[in-house]
Structures are given as structure tokens and as C-alpha cells.
Amino acid sequence: MWRTLIALLFFAAHPALAMEEEIVLGLSQDRVAITSTFDGSDILVFGAVKREAPIPDAEPLEVVITVSGPSEPVMVRRKEEKFGIWVNVDSVLVDSAPSFYAVATSAPFNEAISHTEDLRYKVSVPQAIRSVGADMNVQNAQEFAEAVIRIREADGLYSLREDTVAVDQQTLFRTSISMPANLIEGDYKTRIFLTRGGKVVSQIVTDIDVRKVGLERFLFNLSRQQPAIYGLMSLAIAIFAGWGASAAFTVLRNR
């Protein structure tokens, strides 16, 4: 009795908590298999908003979705032409950059989430990259992180897809995330944010498992665990391929 009364008084004093919105998430697939014929994959992200009260009479609900691949350090070098030769003049080790990063929003990014919340949750592509170890002598060190973004955007590894999340009646949402063929193995963290007025009101995190399978998995493990055998096998295949091409050319020439 007393516990129920205390709970009612608590939610009366904190109405925002009583009207909390939660995410019920779904994925079309939570595992991506990389094979010799793999040319990319589309992941359907969909879900619903669970409420204990009617839809708040405030700003419309927006949804922001991010998919992030494994992070790794990246060495970025800047070249300049000197005496007709391009040479490296500066280099910066970007401490951590995701191998893949996609952001999808239900509205223009700056309307879907505020700058303060972006800094807090590291949602946008620039915020997902961490570069704090640049040499003090390197000028415009931030340009090196921007170069990583520019290069990976051109390769289809980084993207911002505004207005691509469909939200129905502030309850159901869905979008499709395209993953290119040049993925690396690992767990791809998927985050979904619900926002109102640019402020995050709920979030959920899940993983998509990306792995090589079949012959690709065997060769990958062999190259890491038995590099000597992998090297000898590669040499034997190269010799056999060269001999086979030479024999075929000889047969064709003698006809």
C-alpha cells in the first residue's frame, strides 16, 4: 500500500518519467555474411514507440539511427609538391575512426537533434571520429580528420541520409541502411534515438554481426594463424596459374 502510494506521488512530481517513451526495435537481419559474391547488403531497421500515456502534445517525434563499424586508428599523411616530386610533409594519427558509419534521420539533421545532444551522444560523422594526439607542430590538424571523412564518404563508407526515416503517427518508424561490399569483420553497433525538440528522450543499442563465411573465412584464418602455409599456398597457386596460362597460350598458338 505504502509502496504504491509512494510510486504515485513520485510520478506525480515527475510527469516526464510517467510519460516515458521506449523503443521496441526490429532488424531485417542481425548477421551479414561476407562471401566471394558479396556485393553489399541493405539492412531494414524498423520499430515502434511504446508509451504508458497518450502521445505528448509537444514537438513532433523525430528518429535518428546510426550504424557504426569497428573503430581503428588511421594514419593520415599530407603531401606537397617539392621540386616536381610529391613528398609527405605532415602526418597525424587519428586515434579512432569507425570503418563504416551511417546516419539516417527523419528530418534535417540539425532539426532532428541539437548540437548539444550531438556532442553528448556523438551522433554525427565528425563526432564519431576521435583525434586528440596530433603533434603541436602540425598546422590545421583538424583537416586530417576531415580528410578521413572525405575519403570514406567517396568510398561509400560514411554517409548522412537526412529525411530517410519514415515515422508513422509518431509511433512506427522504418528505414533502410545500405552497407557496401568493402566491409570489414566485426560487430556493427546500431543506435536508435527518439528526440523531441532536438533533445534525446529515449535510445536503444543493438549489434549487427558481420563475418566472413565459407572459403573466405578459411583463407582469412589461415593468413592470420598460419602465415607460412598461407604464403606457400599462394605461391603454389600463382605458379600453377602461370603454368596453366602458358600451356593454354602454347596450344592456341600451335593450332
mmCIF file of C-alpha atoms in Angstrom:
data_model
loop_
_atom_site.group_PDB
_atom_site.id
_atom_site.type_symbol
_atom_site.label_atom_id
_atom_site.label_comp_id
_atom_site.label_asym_id
_atom_site.label_seq_id
_atom_site.Cartn_x
_atom_site.Cartn_y
_atom_site.Cartn_z
ATOM 1 C CA MET A 1 0.000 0.000 0.000
ATOM 2 C CA TRP A 2 2.657 2.472 1.077
ATOM 3 C CA ARG A 3 4.897 1.487 -1.855
ATOM 4 C CA THR A 4 2.064 2.107 -4.323
ATOM 5 C CA LEU A 5 1.301 5.480 -2.746
ATOM 6 C CA ILE A 6 4.978 6.497 -2.846
ATOM 7 C CA ALA A 7 5.205 5.482 -6.518
ATOM 8 C CA LEU A 8 2.121 7.517 -7.408
ATOM 9 C CA LEU A 9 3.462 10.564 -5.575
ATOM 10 C CA PHE A 10 6.851 10.153 -7.332
ATOM 11 C CA PHE A 11 5.333 10.083 -10.818
ATOM 12 C CA ALA A 12 3.033 12.969 -9.954
ATOM 13 C CA ALA A 13 6.103 15.022 -9.054
ATOM 14 C CA HIS A 14 7.962 13.797 -12.199
ATOM 15 C CA PRO A 15 5.368 13.636 -15.005
ATOM 16 C CA ALA A 16 8.088 13.313 -17.683
ATOM 17 C CA LEU A 17 9.099 9.953 -16.237
ATOM 18 C CA ALA A 18 5.494 8.777 -16.114
ATOM 19 C CA MET A 19 5.169 9.531 -19.857
ATOM 20 C CA GLU A 20 8.476 7.978 -20.848
ATOM 21 C CA GLU A 21 8.663 6.718 -24.438
ATOM 22 C CA GLU A 22 10.554 3.500 -25.111
ATOM 23 C CA ILE A 23 11.736 1.871 -28.332
ATOM 24 C CA VAL A 24 10.705 -1.590 -29.491
ATOM 25 C CA LEU A 25 13.278 -2.405 -32.189
ATOM 26 C CA GLY A 26 13.407 -4.795 -35.120
ATOM 27 C CA LEU A 27 16.041 -5.639 -37.771
ATOM 28 C CA SER A 28 15.516 -7.442 -41.063
ATOM 29 C CA GLN A 29 18.726 -9.334 -40.235
ATOM 30 C CA ASP A 30 21.238 -9.175 -37.402
ATOM 31 C CA ARG A 31 24.002 -11.017 -39.254
ATOM 32 C CA VAL A 32 25.744 -10.223 -42.555
ATOM 33 C CA ALA A 33 27.767 -12.992 -44.244
ATOM 34 C CA ILE A 34 30.691 -11.910 -46.447
ATOM 35 C CA THR A 35 31.250 -14.370 -49.290
ATOM 36 C CA SER A 36 33.110 -14.263 -52.605
ATOM 37 C CA THR A 37 29.958 -12.940 -54.296
ATOM 38 C CA PHE A 38 29.090 -10.392 -51.579
ATOM 39 C CA ASP A 39 28.321 -7.030 -53.191
ATOM 40 C CA GLY A 40 26.766 -5.235 -50.232
ATOM 41 C CA SER A 41 23.628 -5.560 -48.179
ATOM 42 C CA ASP A 42 20.584 -3.499 -47.205
ATOM 43 C CA ILE A 43 19.534 -3.697 -43.558
ATOM 44 C CA LEU A 44 15.937 -2.760 -42.776
ATOM 45 C CA VAL A 45 15.709 -1.074 -39.369
ATOM 46 C CA PHE A 46 12.185 -0.742 -38.030
ATOM 47 C CA GLY A 47 10.430 -0.406 -34.723
ATOM 48 C CA ALA A 48 7.707 1.142 -32.638
ATOM 49 C CA VAL A 49 7.412 3.524 -29.720
ATOM 50 C CA LYS A 50 5.978 2.061 -26.509
ATOM 51 C CA ARG A 51 4.144 4.507 -24.261
ATOM 52 C CA GLU A 52 2.409 4.349 -20.894
ATOM 53 C CA ALA A 53 0.437 7.526 -21.701
ATOM 54 C CA PRO A 54 -1.024 9.350 -24.719
ATOM 55 C CA ILE A 55 1.320 10.946 -27.244
ATOM 56 C CA PRO A 56 2.770 14.144 -25.716
ATOM 57 C CA ASP A 57 1.202 17.344 -27.060
ATOM 58 C CA ALA A 58 4.571 18.937 -27.900
ATOM 59 C CA GLU A 59 7.134 18.964 -30.684
ATOM 60 C CA PRO A 60 6.801 16.076 -33.166
ATOM 61 C CA LEU A 61 8.768 12.917 -32.555
ATOM 62 C CA GLU A 62 11.949 12.516 -34.639
ATOM 63 C CA VAL A 63 14.111 9.422 -35.076
ATOM 64 C CA VAL A 64 17.881 9.292 -35.591
ATOM 65 C CA ILE A 65 19.593 5.986 -36.444
ATOM 66 C CA THR A 66 23.336 5.309 -36.610
ATOM 67 C CA VAL A 67 25.226 2.182 -37.686
ATOM 68 C CA SER A 68 28.917 2.108 -36.790
ATOM 69 C CA GLY A 69 31.568 -0.411 -37.813
ATOM 70 C CA PRO A 70 34.624 -1.371 -35.715
ATOM 71 C CA SER A 71 36.864 1.599 -34.901
ATOM 72 C CA GLU A 72 40.591 1.653 -35.546
ATOM 73 C CA PRO A 73 43.482 4.163 -35.632
ATOM 74 C CA VAL A 74 44.166 5.741 -39.044
ATOM 75 C CA MET A 75 47.450 7.323 -40.148
ATOM 76 C CA VAL A 76 46.778 10.302 -42.407
ATOM 77 C CA ARG A 77 49.584 11.972 -44.366
ATOM 78 C CA ARG A 78 49.647 15.296 -46.160
ATOM 79 C CA LYS A 79 51.703 15.622 -49.338
ATOM 80 C CA GLU A 80 53.173 18.640 -51.052
ATOM 81 C CA GLU A 81 54.915 19.013 -54.385
ATOM 82 C CA LYS A 82 58.582 19.936 -53.992
ATOM 83 C CA PHE A 83 60.942 20.122 -56.958
ATOM 84 C CA GLY A 84 58.406 18.286 -59.097
ATOM 85 C CA ILE A 85 58.046 15.383 -56.625
ATOM 86 C CA TRP A 86 55.157 14.759 -54.246
ATOM 87 C CA VAL A 87 56.520 14.068 -50.748
ATOM 88 C CA ASN A 88 54.957 13.577 -47.308
ATOM 89 C CA VAL A 89 55.320 16.725 -45.212
ATOM 90 C CA ASP A 90 53.000 16.066 -42.245
ATOM 91 C CA SER A 91 51.287 13.072 -40.700
ATOM 92 C CA VAL A 92 48.706 12.678 -37.950
ATOM 93 C CA LEU A 93 47.477 9.509 -36.275
ATOM 94 C CA VAL A 94 43.706 9.773 -35.951
ATOM 95 C CA ASP A 95 43.138 7.911 -32.693
ATOM 96 C CA SER A 96 39.862 6.234 -33.567
ATOM 97 C CA ALA A 97 37.711 6.226 -36.711
ATOM 98 C CA PRO A 98 34.874 3.790 -37.444
ATOM 99 C CA SER A 99 35.454 1.647 -40.529
ATOM 100 C CA PHE A 100 31.823 2.290 -41.503
ATOM 101 C CA TYR A 101 29.409 4.942 -40.280
ATOM 102 C CA ALA A 102 25.916 5.743 -41.485
ATOM 103 C CA VAL A 103 23.436 8.232 -40.031
ATOM 104 C CA ALA A 104 19.755 8.272 -41.025
ATOM 105 C CA THR A 105 17.265 10.849 -39.748
ATOM 106 C CA SER A 106 13.551 11.538 -40.065
ATOM 107 C CA ALA A 107 14.195 15.275 -40.554
ATOM 108 C CA PRO A 108 17.127 17.530 -41.448
ATOM 109 C CA PHE A 109 19.920 16.612 -39.046
ATOM 110 C CA ASN A 110 20.017 19.952 -37.223
ATOM 111 C CA GLU A 111 16.266 19.740 -36.619
ATOM 112 C CA ALA A 112 16.275 16.102 -35.540
ATOM 113 C CA ILE A 113 18.943 16.533 -32.861
ATOM 114 C CA SER A 114 20.517 19.594 -31.261
ATOM 115 C CA HIS A 115 24.217 20.398 -31.333
ATOM 116 C CA THR A 116 24.432 19.823 -27.567
ATOM 117 C CA GLU A 117 22.900 16.351 -27.835
ATOM 118 C CA ASP A 118 25.156 15.585 -30.811
ATOM 119 C CA LEU A 119 28.183 16.390 -28.665
ATOM 120 C CA ARG A 120 26.824 14.314 -25.804
ATOM 121 C CA TYR A 121 25.934 11.184 -27.779
ATOM 122 C CA LYS A 122 28.483 11.588 -30.631
ATOM 123 C CA VAL A 123 25.921 11.072 -33.371
ATOM 124 C CA SER A 124 27.195 12.950 -36.436
ATOM 125 C CA VAL A 125 30.072 11.654 -38.533
ATOM 126 C CA PRO A 126 32.634 14.258 -37.289
ATOM 127 C CA GLN A 127 31.750 13.475 -33.670
ATOM 128 C CA ALA A 128 32.272 9.746 -34.264
ATOM 129 C CA ILE A 129 35.956 10.341 -35.073
ATOM 130 C CA ARG A 130 38.372 10.910 -32.188
ATOM 131 C CA SER A 131 41.634 12.716 -32.902
ATOM 132 C CA VAL A 132 43.406 14.095 -29.849
ATOM 133 C CA GLY A 133 47.031 13.120 -30.352
ATOM 134 C CA ALA A 134 48.138 15.476 -33.130
ATOM 135 C CA ASP A 135 51.612 16.953 -32.874
ATOM 136 C CA MET A 136 51.592 20.594 -31.781
ATOM 137 C CA ASN A 137 53.834 21.430 -34.751
ATOM 138 C CA VAL A 138 51.259 20.218 -37.262
ATOM 139 C CA GLN A 139 49.142 23.059 -38.587
ATOM 140 C CA ASN A 140 45.398 22.628 -39.081
ATOM 141 C CA ALA A 141 45.397 19.173 -37.511
ATOM 142 C CA GLN A 142 41.597 19.011 -37.779
ATOM 143 C CA GLU A 143 41.970 18.834 -41.567
ATOM 144 C CA PHE A 144 43.387 15.318 -41.213
ATOM 145 C CA ALA A 145 40.191 14.056 -39.563
ATOM 146 C CA GLU A 146 38.195 15.845 -42.259
ATOM 147 C CA ALA A 147 40.312 14.068 -44.886
ATOM 148 C CA VAL A 148 39.343 10.680 -43.391
ATOM 149 C CA ILE A 149 35.668 11.661 -43.649
ATOM 150 C CA ARG A 150 36.058 12.916 -47.222
ATOM 151 C CA ILE A 151 37.867 9.775 -48.416
ATOM 152 C CA ARG A 152 35.471 7.351 -46.751
ATOM 153 C CA GLU A 153 32.437 9.247 -47.991
ATOM 154 C CA ALA A 154 33.798 8.827 -51.531
ATOM 155 C CA ASP A 155 34.197 5.073 -50.864
ATOM 156 C CA GLY A 156 30.608 4.796 -49.609
ATOM 157 C CA LEU A 157 31.716 4.004 -46.060
ATOM 158 C CA TYR A 158 30.452 7.221 -44.414
ATOM 159 C CA SER A 159 27.069 8.762 -45.128
ATOM 160 C CA LEU A 160 24.441 11.129 -43.736
ATOM 161 C CA ARG A 161 20.943 10.327 -45.007
ATOM 162 C CA GLU A 162 18.551 13.020 -43.938
ATOM 163 C CA ASP A 163 14.774 12.582 -44.231
ATOM 164 C CA THR A 164 15.136 8.855 -44.923
ATOM 165 C CA VAL A 165 13.483 7.529 -41.745
ATOM 166 C CA ALA A 166 9.707 7.245 -42.167
ATOM 167 C CA VAL A 167 7.710 7.929 -38.981
ATOM 168 C CA ASP A 168 4.014 6.996 -38.982
ATOM 169 C CA GLN A 169 1.682 8.640 -36.460
ATOM 170 C CA GLN A 170 4.629 9.250 -34.106
ATOM 171 C CA THR A 171 4.600 5.542 -33.270
ATOM 172 C CA LEU A 172 6.076 3.418 -36.084
ATOM 173 C CA PHE A 173 9.385 4.076 -37.841
ATOM 174 C CA ARG A 174 11.468 2.378 -40.509
ATOM 175 C CA THR A 175 14.470 2.951 -42.766
ATOM 176 C CA SER A 176 16.957 1.007 -44.866
ATOM 177 C CA ILE A 177 20.721 1.214 -44.303
ATOM 178 C CA SER A 178 22.896 0.288 -47.292
ATOM 179 C CA MET A 179 26.136 -1.473 -46.382
ATOM 180 C CA PRO A 180 28.778 -1.577 -49.170
ATOM 181 C CA ALA A 181 30.806 -4.573 -50.312
ATOM 182 C CA ASN A 182 34.076 -3.365 -48.747
ATOM 183 C CA LEU A 183 33.093 -4.067 -45.134
ATOM 184 C CA ILE A 184 35.460 -5.399 -42.510
ATOM 185 C CA GLU A 185 34.514 -8.048 -39.979
ATOM 186 C CA GLY A 186 33.181 -7.152 -36.566
ATOM 187 C CA ASP A 187 30.182 -6.013 -34.575
ATOM 188 C CA TYR A 188 28.366 -3.073 -36.151
ATOM 189 C CA LYS A 189 26.744 -1.059 -33.374
ATOM 190 C CA THR A 190 23.255 0.179 -34.234
ATOM 191 C CA ARG A 191 21.822 3.043 -32.166
ATOM 192 C CA ILE A 192 18.296 4.434 -32.371
ATOM 193 C CA PHE A 193 17.445 7.781 -30.759
ATOM 194 C CA LEU A 194 13.984 9.267 -30.210
ATOM 195 C CA THR A 195 14.082 13.052 -29.994
ATOM 196 C CA ARG A 196 11.648 15.881 -29.339
ATOM 197 C CA GLY A 197 12.668 19.468 -29.908
ATOM 198 C CA GLY A 198 16.194 18.232 -30.655
ATOM 199 C CA LYS A 199 16.541 16.556 -27.248
ATOM 200 C CA VAL A 200 17.020 12.787 -26.854
ATOM 201 C CA VAL A 201 14.119 11.259 -24.923
ATOM 202 C CA SER A 202 14.974 7.582 -25.443
ATOM 203 C CA GLN A 203 17.606 5.402 -27.049
ATOM 204 C CA ILE A 204 18.410 1.741 -27.662
ATOM 205 C CA VAL A 205 21.562 -0.067 -28.851
ATOM 206 C CA THR A 206 21.950 -3.393 -30.657
ATOM 207 C CA ASP A 207 24.603 -5.098 -32.825
ATOM 208 C CA ILE A 208 24.794 -6.440 -36.378
ATOM 209 C CA ASP A 209 27.342 -9.248 -36.733
ATOM 210 C CA VAL A 210 29.418 -9.041 -39.942
ATOM 211 C CA ARG A 211 31.586 -12.116 -40.620
ATOM 212 C CA LYS A 212 33.354 -13.888 -43.484
ATOM 213 C CA VAL A 213 31.998 -17.378 -44.176
ATOM 214 C CA GLY A 214 32.994 -20.399 -46.251
ATOM 215 C CA LEU A 215 36.265 -20.269 -48.209
ATOM 216 C CA GLU A 216 36.790 -16.599 -47.305
ATOM 217 C CA ARG A 217 36.705 -17.478 -43.585
ATOM 218 C CA PHE A 218 39.163 -20.358 -44.101
ATOM 219 C CA LEU A 219 41.642 -18.205 -46.043
ATOM 220 C CA PHE A 220 41.325 -15.323 -43.579
ATOM 221 C CA ASN A 221 42.009 -17.564 -40.578
ATOM 222 C CA LEU A 222 44.858 -19.308 -42.408
ATOM 223 C CA SER A 223 46.565 -15.990 -43.229
ATOM 224 C CA ARG A 224 46.384 -14.952 -39.554
ATOM 225 C CA GLN A 225 47.100 -18.257 -37.824
ATOM 226 C CA GLN A 226 49.456 -19.991 -40.329
ATOM 227 C CA PRO A 227 51.070 -17.230 -42.425
ATOM 228 C CA ALA A 228 53.890 -19.502 -43.680
ATOM 229 C CA ILE A 229 51.455 -22.102 -45.041
ATOM 230 C CA TYR A 230 49.269 -19.343 -46.493
ATOM 231 C CA GLY A 231 52.305 -17.844 -48.261
ATOM 232 C CA LEU A 232 53.405 -21.205 -49.706
ATOM 233 C CA MET A 233 49.872 -21.965 -50.876
ATOM 234 C CA SER A 234 49.596 -18.555 -52.534
ATOM 235 C CA LEU A 235 52.947 -19.134 -54.272
ATOM 236 C CA ALA A 236 51.833 -22.576 -55.479
ATOM 237 C CA ILE A 237 48.574 -21.155 -56.842
ATOM 238 C CA ALA A 238 50.474 -18.389 -58.630
ATOM 239 C CA ILE A 239 52.910 -20.895 -60.203
ATOM 240 C CA PHE A 240 50.054 -23.184 -61.274
ATOM 241 C CA ALA A 241 48.090 -20.269 -62.736
ATOM 242 C CA GLY A 242 51.177 -19.079 -64.648
ATOM 243 C CA TRP A 243 51.886 -22.568 -65.991
ATOM 244 C CA GLY A 244 48.236 -23.047 -66.958
ATOM 245 C CA ALA A 245 48.132 -19.735 -68.840
ATOM 246 C CA SER A 246 51.399 -20.572 -70.631
ATOM 247 C CA ALA A 247 50.129 -24.042 -71.632
ATOM 248 C CA ALA A 248 46.871 -22.622 -72.934
ATOM 249 C CA PHE A 249 48.718 -19.987 -74.956
ATOM 250 C CA THR A 250 51.001 -22.660 -76.461
ATOM 251 C CA VAL A 251 48.034 -24.804 -77.501
ATOM 252 C CA LEU A 252 46.304 -21.857 -79.127
ATOM 253 C CA ARG A 253 49.482 -20.788 -80.957
ATOM 254 C CA ASN A 254 50.085 -24.289 -82.408
ATOM 255 C CA ARG A 255 46.586 -24.522 -83.867
#
